[in-house]
Amino acid sequence: MIRNIKVEHLHETPIEKQETELVERKGIGHPDSISDGLAEAVSRALCKEYIDKCGAILHHNTDETQIVAGRSRPEFGGGEVLKPIYTLLVGRATMEFDGMEIPAEAVALQAAREYVRNTIPAMDLERDMIIDCKLGTGSSDLRDVFTRDHVPMANDTSFGVGHAPFSELEQVVYNTERQLLTDLKKKMIPGIGEDIKVMGLRENDDISLTICCGMVGRHIDDMDHYINAKEEMTEYVLDLATKYTDRIVSARINAADKVDGGCDCVFLTVTGTSAEMGDDGSVGRGNRSNGLITPSRPMSMEATSGKNPINHIGKIYNLLSTQMARDVVSAVDEVSDVHIKLLSQIGMPIDQPLVASAQVIPEDGANFAAIRSEAEVVIDDWLENITKITDMVVKGELDTF
Amino acid sequence: MIRNIKVEHLHETPIEKQETELVERKGIGHPDSISDGLAEAVSRALCKEYIDKCGAILHHNTDETQIVAGRSRPEFGGGEVLKPIYTLLVGRATMEFDGMEIPAEAVALQAAREYVRNTIPAMDLERDMIIDCKLGTGSSDLRDVFTRDHVPMANDTSFGVGHAPFSELEQVVYNTERQLLTDLKKKMIPGIGEDIKVMGLRENDDISLTICCGMVGRHIDDMDHYINAKEEMTEYVLDLATKYTDRIVSARINAADKVDGGCDCVFLTVTGTSAEMGDDGSVGRGNRSNGLITPSRPMSMEATSGKNPINHIGKIYNLLSTQMARDVVSAVDEVSDVHIKLLSQIGMPIDQPLVASAQVIPEDGANFAAIRSEAEVVIDDWLENITKITDMVVKGELDTF
Amino acid sequence: MIRNIKVEHLHETPIEKQETELVERKGIGHPDSISDGLAEAVSRALCKEYIDKCGAILHHNTDETQIVAGRSRPEFGGGEVLKPIYTLLVGRATMEFDGMEIPAEAVALQAAREYVRNTIPAMDLERDMIIDCKLGTGSSDLRDVFTRDHVPMANDTSFGVGHAPFSELEQVVYNTERQLLTDLKKKMIPGIGEDIKVMGLRENDDISLTICCGMVGRHIDDMDHYINAKEEMTEYVLDLATKYTDRIVSARINAADKVDGGCDCVFLTVTGTSAEMGDDGSVGRGNRSNGLITPSRPMSMEATSGKNPINHIGKIYNLLSTQMARDVVSAVDEVSDVHIKLLSQIGMPIDQPLVASAQVIPEDGANFAAIRSEAEVVIDDWLENITKITDMVVKGELDTF
Amino acid sequence: MIRNIKVEHLHETPIEKQETELVERKGIGHPDSISDGLAEAVSRALCKEYIDKCGAILHHNTDETQIVAGRSRPEFGGGEVLKPIYTLLVGRATMEFDGMEIPAEAVALQAAREYVRNTIPAMDLERDMIIDCKLGTGSSDLRDVFTRDHVPMANDTSFGVGHAPFSELEQVVYNTERQLLTDLKKKMIPGIGEDIKVMGLRENDDISLTICCGMVGRHIDDMDHYINAKEEMTEYVLDLATKYTDRIVSARINAADKVDGGCDCVFLTVTGTSAEMGDDGSVGRGNRSNGLITPSRPMSMEATSGKNPINHIGKIYNLLSTQMARDVVSAVDEVSDVHIKLLSQIGMPIDQPLVASAQVIPEDGANFAAIRSEAEVVIDDWLENITKITDMVVKGELDTF
């Protein structure tokens, strides 16, 4: 069956040439990102459990997690959580299959605790966080079994959106958070917390980065130490940015700090996340599945994290459209920017979207007819192999936030 | 102090001329919208309580609500909820002021129950829904008092996004849900439930609307009645669309129905919302503050509902940017489309954004210099009067989802 | 099959002749009693639902309810609850029968709300109390259906205890709470709250009553009014006591009051129960099934409220042993006191206890052989008709606390 | 000030000579006992925290814990928890002292998790149990500081009850549970679970013990192993009983087992407690502070566990009366049985009970006048040194259930 693929020539100022551009990334320790991460960790653990016990991934949707902030008393050299963070895992799961009960809530709890332990190492799960769980069953009486015999049917009328390539600012913002955590924290500054928010603004050729980073009290001895850490981080970030752009970059870390006050007047934490003190969080409120919030780009509101990777359009089409966009850019010449939108029809095979729309901003002078036909091939090919997305999700090869 | 206002000429195919366009609206009874509505109702009630007791709105942020779906057994002519929907109100509020304790949680509970009662009339709050509440205090030791003496300081580095005017498709989608509920349900078809999702796709000059609407069992006698209701609704929608567009419009309601099955095979509910059976919900996952989800337009990920209307950028700048965009369109000639983005600086007065960016797609042949200077005036004027947004929110004059 | 009934001559100073005696009653608005009442209301509603839908009472056990106290600001003439009381209904219920789902949690929620509304009229369920619910299924895979064909089997190895007649002090304590609420409050002093605790101490022929009663602010204008109310209540109680005893009775109400302080220094409430401010409650912690706490008498620790009335020994044997004791006293001459203890054997018919023990203190000079044989008849007769207890419970003819 | 101590000669058949006697003990892994243990562990941890941070124990009362049972699938050689047990810690604690915030909920959470880990070793806290916490503040605005300068004032009008010595049956029942767990499990049968309920019935000189013990699947290979373990346990119990009585003792373990069925038909567990499958639990529903439930003895309904050991009569007077009774028996000759009851007056020093009543059954021919005066000395001496109870509680020297 022929797929409804529309490749459109979009006449638009390419993002790099627009005068202003805004990009944000919430780091993995931001309360919204923790929620995303928990939702996805629970879904992955359920996938594994279902495959182990039933030979196939069963229906589930755990794309909701509510984090209720705690209270804390941060201190240089230590500090303590006063009131534990309360986290409620929420969603739907198949609890019974072929007469066998599946320990969905026990699996969810274990996966969530393991995720936090690995992601926020300064969080003491014995006293700093309560993880609660309310998984119900879904609306389907059959609680569909997904088999390999046919392409799954879309669970909903919904859409996914993706774009490529990343602009310079997008690269700078994304990598700033990633590198601070995976490189600088590991090698030099253990006091960097996981709750890093990077806000990037480009005005023509000036990029300014506003970074909020919750520092971890136990690794920061005093205010001098704190100030030094911020200075090193700033230098590191400015240096890092040169890999992605020649534009002029400035960076401010924890701009609201009053360093002549006490530890209350700077962004110090006990655990590395502001969820310890007043910042609630939930799924789908932060980064899109490409890791960024990009108001200048098409975006979907669908939460990608936690949905099942078999037939949940809100997950598959968001991940897929980003993959498609990247492949169009790499496989097709003369494409400046591409935006992909995939719209499903509930109850129809997921490889047959109601429309697969690609809006292409070609480079100046490009042959759009050639672009169209090549892009169609890339898109059709991905749809033909759509279950590859499922496999990549299960294997943990795709980030969702 | 001069404001950093940037009005840019955006060279872009105007939305009406793009080949494909996608627009979605989640109706007020969708689980995500119920969450939004609860969050905003709680914030409004707190504003009122603070003004009554303290003479000023105190710090709060109730932009989180988690709805955990229940279970139900819908039936033509009746049905019943089996397991109540569980709703957790979450957020931050000032609990004490000047030695006086404020009943924040009691106020929140009452406001939430009243909101549901008014919004989802078929929901029996005595047995169909549990409303729980976990409000904490914030991170600020002072728990800022907002006074009228000065412009409030931004609570965060964050941005708001808005656009105008609505495209034809946007108008059709928005009004379809609104009119089905406020007009057709009231006058003719009481079986229309509040959980209406409208997905609009435009391919060139063809518009197709996919509508999911949870019908209320007690008002639908049998399958014939159900089918008739859908037919009347379809007719109504197609007729309504002609007010907003001359394009060809088709509409499908509850496309996954199997009308030769029982009541399980169609979208029948007890209460009018799918939260009764398997659909969880949370704040900020649905409509943007203009009432729509528009992947072809710039959007912010910030939840507008539930945030305090004094200094919370995630609320004020989203509402403001939409108002600005609408005023630019109405006050400035020859503007085809305008996108507004406002970026705050934490700790700085909210009338002094780091940047106020307007991207204008002028009509063909327009004088952009004139547009720029007139638009700057509109934007500057709104910033000068930014606290008007606060007043409008408190008075309930601005929708947030 | 012959029943193991043991009637024993107990050589013991009858309670009226002991030098000291202690008796306590927690009124229906005490947090522990509210828990008891909720547990029993939920069980009764489930019984009714099961009978309506399935024609028989199905397995359930809802003998757990946790009340987490709120916060309040009582005032003469008004006051308000600041933080709602949180109530968690807990227990086991059959959720499915013969392919039909039973709305156990919805029924529980509705019954609980109705119970509070009827019992604590000053409690505003819209803002003063959150009622949450966690009912699970039981350990039995069969989820036993109870039929009329045979006597049910005991669910556990457990016992019930009862005594008769009430001593003078027991009558005084019991009726003090009852009459204050059902007579004096209704006729004269609406400010009497439901949270009344009566502690009675008899030292030889002196009885002293210590009464704690949470007064309801909205019905008490000021401190003078409060003091007057207490005086009227004291008079009423002393007068009432003369119906039950010729001993010397003294009474103190709210002994910790400091009436020269403000409303904080007396026992004033908003709702009539101390659950609004700091007093948590749970099931089975207060009155035994005869309405009293009697450390000088044999008691069972089993919670009577909330258990199913079909096979749950902890309920049936406690209710039954009290009925038996009362009938022995009324039907058999020359019995001064009787204590009944019934011990079940798990899995055996409930009319065949492992032992039914009656310890009788005969009047001086009584013929114990005659007492024994007559008491045996009473006891055997009750066991023969044990399901009468079930019927009385379902009809609401037996109090459980 | 002279204390109101009443020593009364009770004319009563001593317990050993009564024809029937009933005694029960719920082992430490019974859901009610786990609740008791958690409540007490939390209180001890708070005492320690308050002493460390504030130099004195501050007001708290954590005598409520609700355990909501999970679901499990036990198996010989393994098994798994399907739905985690949900545990809600409830109570009151001082959260702020002298401007310093106290991490009461974090301390409670940590203490609870540590308690379960130490007490129920087969429970995997990562997946088998959720521990949640709702601690509020109390009704006292002052949140009393307890100092050493004076004897604390009673928090309530309440009483404690104790008796001594233990009857033969009481000793047998108590030690059966204790030795099965601390001796036989450790040395020989690791499959013995912590959820052991011992019900003892004496009819004249015949003692029958009914023991329910949840065996731990991972340590029991198959049904033969299970049957053998029960046989060894039975032998062990009968042998143990000879230390405490010469009466004829019989014992039945897990009487409802059907050993020709599968593992569903015997009392097998995953974790060692029936809380994993359908048995809820709460504080104060099980053993009295002497470790037993004794319907033939005077009892208090007060929960001893979790209350603060400074001024909470429900704790102190129950512990004290048992100590007093034991000392009367050991220090005073010719006492067959003694029952102690202590009744407080709210707001009065705890060493000045409204009445301290001792009811003594002397041995035949004893000099009661001598007993009275000696017993008075013992009782007065304990009241004089009542704060010793507090010290013993804090040091963990007194069991509470």
PDB file of N, CA, C and O in Angstrom, chain A residues 127-162:
ATOM      1  N   ARG A 127      16.601   7.879  52.877  1.00  0.00           N
ATOM      2  CA  ARG A 127      15.956   8.941  53.635  1.00  0.00           C
ATOM      3  C   ARG A 127      15.567  10.167  52.832  1.00  0.00           C
ATOM      4  O   ARG A 127      14.810  11.009  53.323  1.00  0.00           O
ATOM      5  N   ASP A 128      16.044  10.291  51.628  1.00  0.00           N
ATOM      6  CA  ASP A 128      15.807  11.528  50.895  1.00  0.00           C
ATOM      7  C   ASP A 128      14.614  11.457  49.949  1.00  0.00           C
ATOM      8  O   ASP A 128      14.142  12.493  49.478  1.00  0.00           O
ATOM      9  N   MET A 129      14.144  10.270  49.651  1.00  0.00           N
ATOM     10  CA  MET A 129      13.102  10.150  48.626  1.00  0.00           C
ATOM     11  C   MET A 129      12.175   8.978  48.932  1.00  0.00           C
ATOM     12  O   MET A 129      12.620   7.895  49.277  1.00  0.00           O
ATOM     13  N   ILE A 130      10.890   9.226  48.761  1.00  0.00           N
ATOM     14  CA  ILE A 130       9.868   8.178  48.839  1.00  0.00           C
ATOM     15  C   ILE A 130       9.410   7.911  47.412  1.00  0.00           C
ATOM     16  O   ILE A 130       9.069   8.850  46.694  1.00  0.00           O
ATOM     17  N   ILE A 131       9.423   6.667  47.004  1.00  0.00           N
ATOM     18  CA  ILE A 131       8.895   6.336  45.682  1.00  0.00           C
ATOM     19  C   ILE A 131       7.646   5.486  45.855  1.00  0.00           C
ATOM     20  O   ILE A 131       7.695   4.402  46.423  1.00  0.00           O
ATOM     21  N   ASP A 132       6.543   6.029  45.408  1.00  0.00           N
ATOM     22  CA  ASP A 132       5.243   5.378  45.520  1.00  0.00           C
ATOM     23  C   ASP A 132       4.786   5.014  44.108  1.00  0.00           C
ATOM     24  O   ASP A 132       5.367   5.473  43.125  1.00  0.00           O
ATOM     25  N   CYS A 133       3.775   4.238  43.992  1.00  0.00           N
ATOM     26  CA  CYS A 133       3.428   3.668  42.693  1.00  0.00           C
ATOM     27  C   CYS A 133       1.927   3.409  42.610  1.00  0.00           C
ATOM     28  O   CYS A 133       1.345   2.818  43.515  1.00  0.00           O
ATOM     29  N   LYS A 134       1.302   3.857  41.553  1.00  0.00           N
ATOM     30  CA  LYS A 134      -0.110   3.559  41.278  1.00  0.00           C
ATOM     31  C   LYS A 134      -0.237   3.175  39.812  1.00  0.00           C
ATOM     32  O   LYS A 134      -0.489   4.025  38.971  1.00  0.00           O
ATOM     33  N   LEU A 135      -0.029   1.927  39.529  1.00  0.00           N
ATOM     34  CA  LEU A 135      -0.249   1.468  38.164  1.00  0.00           C
ATOM     35  C   LEU A 135      -1.611   0.797  38.083  1.00  0.00           C
ATOM     36  O   LEU A 135      -1.953  -0.027  38.919  1.00  0.00           O
ATOM     37  N   GLY A 136      -2.371   1.157  37.095  1.00  0.00           N
ATOM     38  CA  GLY A 136      -3.651   0.502  36.872  1.00  0.00           C
ATOM     39  C   GLY A 136      -3.601  -0.272  35.571  1.00  0.00           C
ATOM     40  O   GLY A 136      -2.575  -0.313  34.885  1.00  0.00           O
ATOM     41  N   THR A 137      -4.714  -0.875  35.251  1.00  0.00           N
ATOM     42  CA  THR A 137      -4.797  -1.529  33.960  1.00  0.00           C
ATOM     43  C   THR A 137      -5.424  -0.554  32.979  1.00  0.00           C
ATOM     44  O   THR A 137      -5.925   0.497  33.369  1.00  0.00           O
ATOM     45  N   GLY A 138      -5.354  -0.881  31.716  1.00  0.00           N
ATOM     46  CA  GLY A 138      -5.785   0.066  30.693  1.00  0.00           C
ATOM     47  C   GLY A 138      -7.256  -0.066  30.346  1.00  0.00           C
ATOM     48  O   GLY A 138      -8.025  -0.708  31.047  1.00  0.00           O
ATOM     49  N   SER A 139      -7.633   0.566  29.270  1.00  0.00           N
ATOM     50  CA  SER A 139      -9.047   0.566  28.893  1.00  0.00           C
ATOM     51  C   SER A 139      -9.395  -0.647  28.040  1.00  0.00           C
ATOM     52  O   SER A 139     -10.549  -0.949  27.824  1.00  0.00           O
ATOM     53  N   SER A 140      -8.390  -1.322  27.552  1.00  0.00           N
ATOM     54  CA  SER A 140      -8.664  -2.432  26.653  1.00  0.00           C
ATOM     55  C   SER A 140      -8.897  -3.692  27.464  1.00  0.00           C
ATOM     56  O   SER A 140      -8.102  -4.065  28.301  1.00  0.00           O
ATOM     57  N   ASP A 141      -9.997  -4.353  27.191  1.00  0.00           N
ATOM     58  CA  ASP A 141     -10.265  -5.590  27.904  1.00  0.00           C
ATOM     59  C   ASP A 141      -9.313  -6.689  27.470  1.00  0.00           C
ATOM     60  O   ASP A 141      -8.942  -7.554  28.240  1.00  0.00           O
ATOM     61  N   LEU A 142      -8.936  -6.627  26.235  1.00  0.00           N
ATOM     62  CA  LEU A 142      -8.037  -7.652  25.716  1.00  0.00           C
ATOM     63  C   LEU A 142      -6.627  -7.445  26.205  1.00  0.00           C
ATOM     64  O   LEU A 142      -5.865  -8.367  26.358  1.00  0.00           O
ATOM     65  N   ARG A 143      -6.305  -6.187  26.530  1.00  0.00           N
ATOM     66  CA  ARG A 143      -4.926  -5.859  26.847  1.00  0.00           C
ATOM     67  C   ARG A 143      -4.005  -6.509  25.814  1.00  0.00           C
ATOM     68  O   ARG A 143      -3.315  -7.483  26.064  1.00  0.00           O
ATOM     69  N   ASP A 144      -4.099  -5.881  24.671  1.00  0.00           N
ATOM     70  CA  ASP A 144      -3.504  -6.377  23.440  1.00  0.00           C
ATOM     71  C   ASP A 144      -2.148  -7.035  23.606  1.00  0.00           C
ATOM     72  O   ASP A 144      -1.270  -6.501  24.262  1.00  0.00           O
ATOM     73  N   VAL A 145      -2.042  -8.130  23.009  1.00  0.00           N
ATOM     74  CA  VAL A 145      -0.723  -8.725  22.866  1.00  0.00           C
ATOM     75  C   VAL A 145      -0.169  -8.279  21.526  1.00  0.00           C
ATOM     76  O   VAL A 145      -0.860  -8.299  20.511  1.00  0.00           O
ATOM     77  N   PHE A 146       1.054  -7.860  21.566  1.00  0.00           N
ATOM     78  CA  PHE A 146       1.691  -7.424  20.330  1.00  0.00           C
ATOM     79  C   PHE A 146       2.488  -8.597  19.787  1.00  0.00           C
ATOM     80  O   PHE A 146       3.316  -9.156  20.492  1.00  0.00           O
ATOM     81  N   THR A 147       2.267  -8.928  18.563  1.00  0.00           N
ATOM     82  CA  THR A 147       3.038 -10.029  17.996  1.00  0.00           C
ATOM     83  C   THR A 147       3.849  -9.520  16.815  1.00  0.00           C
ATOM     84  O   THR A 147       3.661  -8.409  16.333  1.00  0.00           O
ATOM     85  N   ARG A 148       4.740 -10.345  16.360  1.00  0.00           N
ATOM     86  CA  ARG A 148       5.610  -9.976  15.260  1.00  0.00           C
ATOM     87  C   ARG A 148       4.946 -10.220  13.906  1.00  0.00           C
ATOM     88  O   ARG A 148       5.522  -9.919  12.878  1.00  0.00           O
ATOM     89  N   ASP A 149       3.767 -10.836  13.925  1.00  0.00           N
ATOM     90  CA  ASP A 149       3.156 -11.232  12.655  1.00  0.00           C
ATOM     91  C   ASP A 149       2.760 -10.046  11.792  1.00  0.00           C
ATOM     92  O   ASP A 149       2.742 -10.128  10.569  1.00  0.00           O
ATOM     93  N   HIS A 150       2.425  -8.963  12.414  1.00  0.00           N
ATOM     94  CA  HIS A 150       1.953  -7.835  11.613  1.00  0.00           C
ATOM     95  C   HIS A 150       2.414  -6.538  12.272  1.00  0.00           C
ATOM     96  O   HIS A 150       2.827  -6.524  13.432  1.00  0.00           O
ATOM     97  N   VAL A 151       2.344  -5.501  11.485  1.00  0.00           N
ATOM     98  CA  VAL A 151       2.700  -4.184  12.005  1.00  0.00           C
ATOM     99  C   VAL A 151       1.627  -3.774  13.021  1.00  0.00           C
ATOM    100  O   VAL A 151       0.443  -3.910  12.756  1.00  0.00           O
ATOM    101  N   PRO A 152       2.032  -3.281  14.177  1.00  0.00           N
ATOM    102  CA  PRO A 152       1.037  -2.883  15.185  1.00  0.00           C
ATOM    103  C   PRO A 152       0.138  -1.759  14.687  1.00  0.00           C
ATOM    104  O   PRO A 152       0.503  -1.005  13.778  1.00  0.00           O
ATOM    105  N   MET A 153      -1.036  -1.669  15.319  1.00  0.00           N
ATOM    106  CA  MET A 153      -1.992  -0.624  14.978  1.00  0.00           C
ATOM    107  C   MET A 153      -1.773   0.566  15.921  1.00  0.00           C
ATOM    108  O   MET A 153      -1.507   0.380  17.103  1.00  0.00           O
ATOM    109  N   ALA A 154      -1.951   1.742  15.371  1.00  0.00           N
ATOM    110  CA  ALA A 154      -1.741   2.955  16.174  1.00  0.00           C
ATOM    111  C   ALA A 154      -2.742   3.001  17.333  1.00  0.00           C
ATOM    112  O   ALA A 154      -3.932   2.741  17.150  1.00  0.00           O
ATOM    113  N   ASN A 155      -2.253   3.354  18.511  1.00  0.00           N
ATOM    114  CA  ASN A 155      -3.117   3.379  19.683  1.00  0.00           C
ATOM    115  C   ASN A 155      -3.979   4.621  19.739  1.00  0.00           C
ATOM    116  O   ASN A 155      -4.862   4.720  20.573  1.00  0.00           O
ATOM    117  N   ASP A 156      -3.679   5.607  18.909  1.00  0.00           N
ATOM    118  CA  ASP A 156      -4.319   6.906  19.085  1.00  0.00           C
ATOM    119  C   ASP A 156      -4.141   7.724  17.800  1.00  0.00           C
ATOM    120  O   ASP A 156      -3.327   7.395  16.954  1.00  0.00           O
ATOM    121  N   THR A 157      -4.923   8.767  17.691  1.00  0.00           N
ATOM    122  CA  THR A 157      -4.694   9.759  16.643  1.00  0.00           C
ATOM    123  C   THR A 157      -3.783  10.820  17.228  1.00  0.00           C
ATOM    124  O   THR A 157      -4.179  11.577  18.108  1.00  0.00           O
ATOM    125  N   SER A 158      -2.592  10.851  16.784  1.00  0.00           N
ATOM    126  CA  SER A 158      -1.585  11.664  17.443  1.00  0.00           C
ATOM    127  C   SER A 158      -0.444  11.904  16.465  1.00  0.00           C
ATOM    128  O   SER A 158      -0.420  11.332  15.387  1.00  0.00           O
ATOM    129  N   PHE A 159       0.483  12.775  16.846  1.00  0.00           N
ATOM    130  CA  PHE A 159       1.555  13.011  15.879  1.00  0.00           C
ATOM    131  C   PHE A 159       2.916  13.132  16.557  1.00  0.00           C
ATOM    132  O   PHE A 159       3.014  13.348  17.774  1.00  0.00           O
ATOM    133  N   GLY A 160       3.935  12.971  15.733  1.00  0.00           N
ATOM    134  CA  GLY A 160       5.307  13.164  16.168  1.00  0.00           C
ATOM    135  C   GLY A 160       5.971  14.182  15.273  1.00  0.00           C
ATOM    136  O   GLY A 160       5.577  14.356  14.119  1.00  0.00           O
ATOM    137  N   VAL A 161       6.968  14.850  15.817  1.00  0.00           N
ATOM    138  CA  VAL A 161       7.622  15.938  15.101  1.00  0.00           C
ATOM    139  C   VAL A 161       9.130  15.842  15.320  1.00  0.00           C
ATOM    140  O   VAL A 161       9.577  15.526  16.418  1.00  0.00           O
ATOM    141  N   GLY A 162       9.872  16.096  14.275  1.00  0.00           N
ATOM    142  CA  GLY A 162      11.328  16.096  14.420  1.00  0.00           C
ATOM    143  C   GLY A 162      11.966  17.064  13.458  1.00  0.00           C
ATOM    144  O   GLY A 162      11.336  17.485  12.485  1.00  0.00           O
TER     145      GLY A 162
END
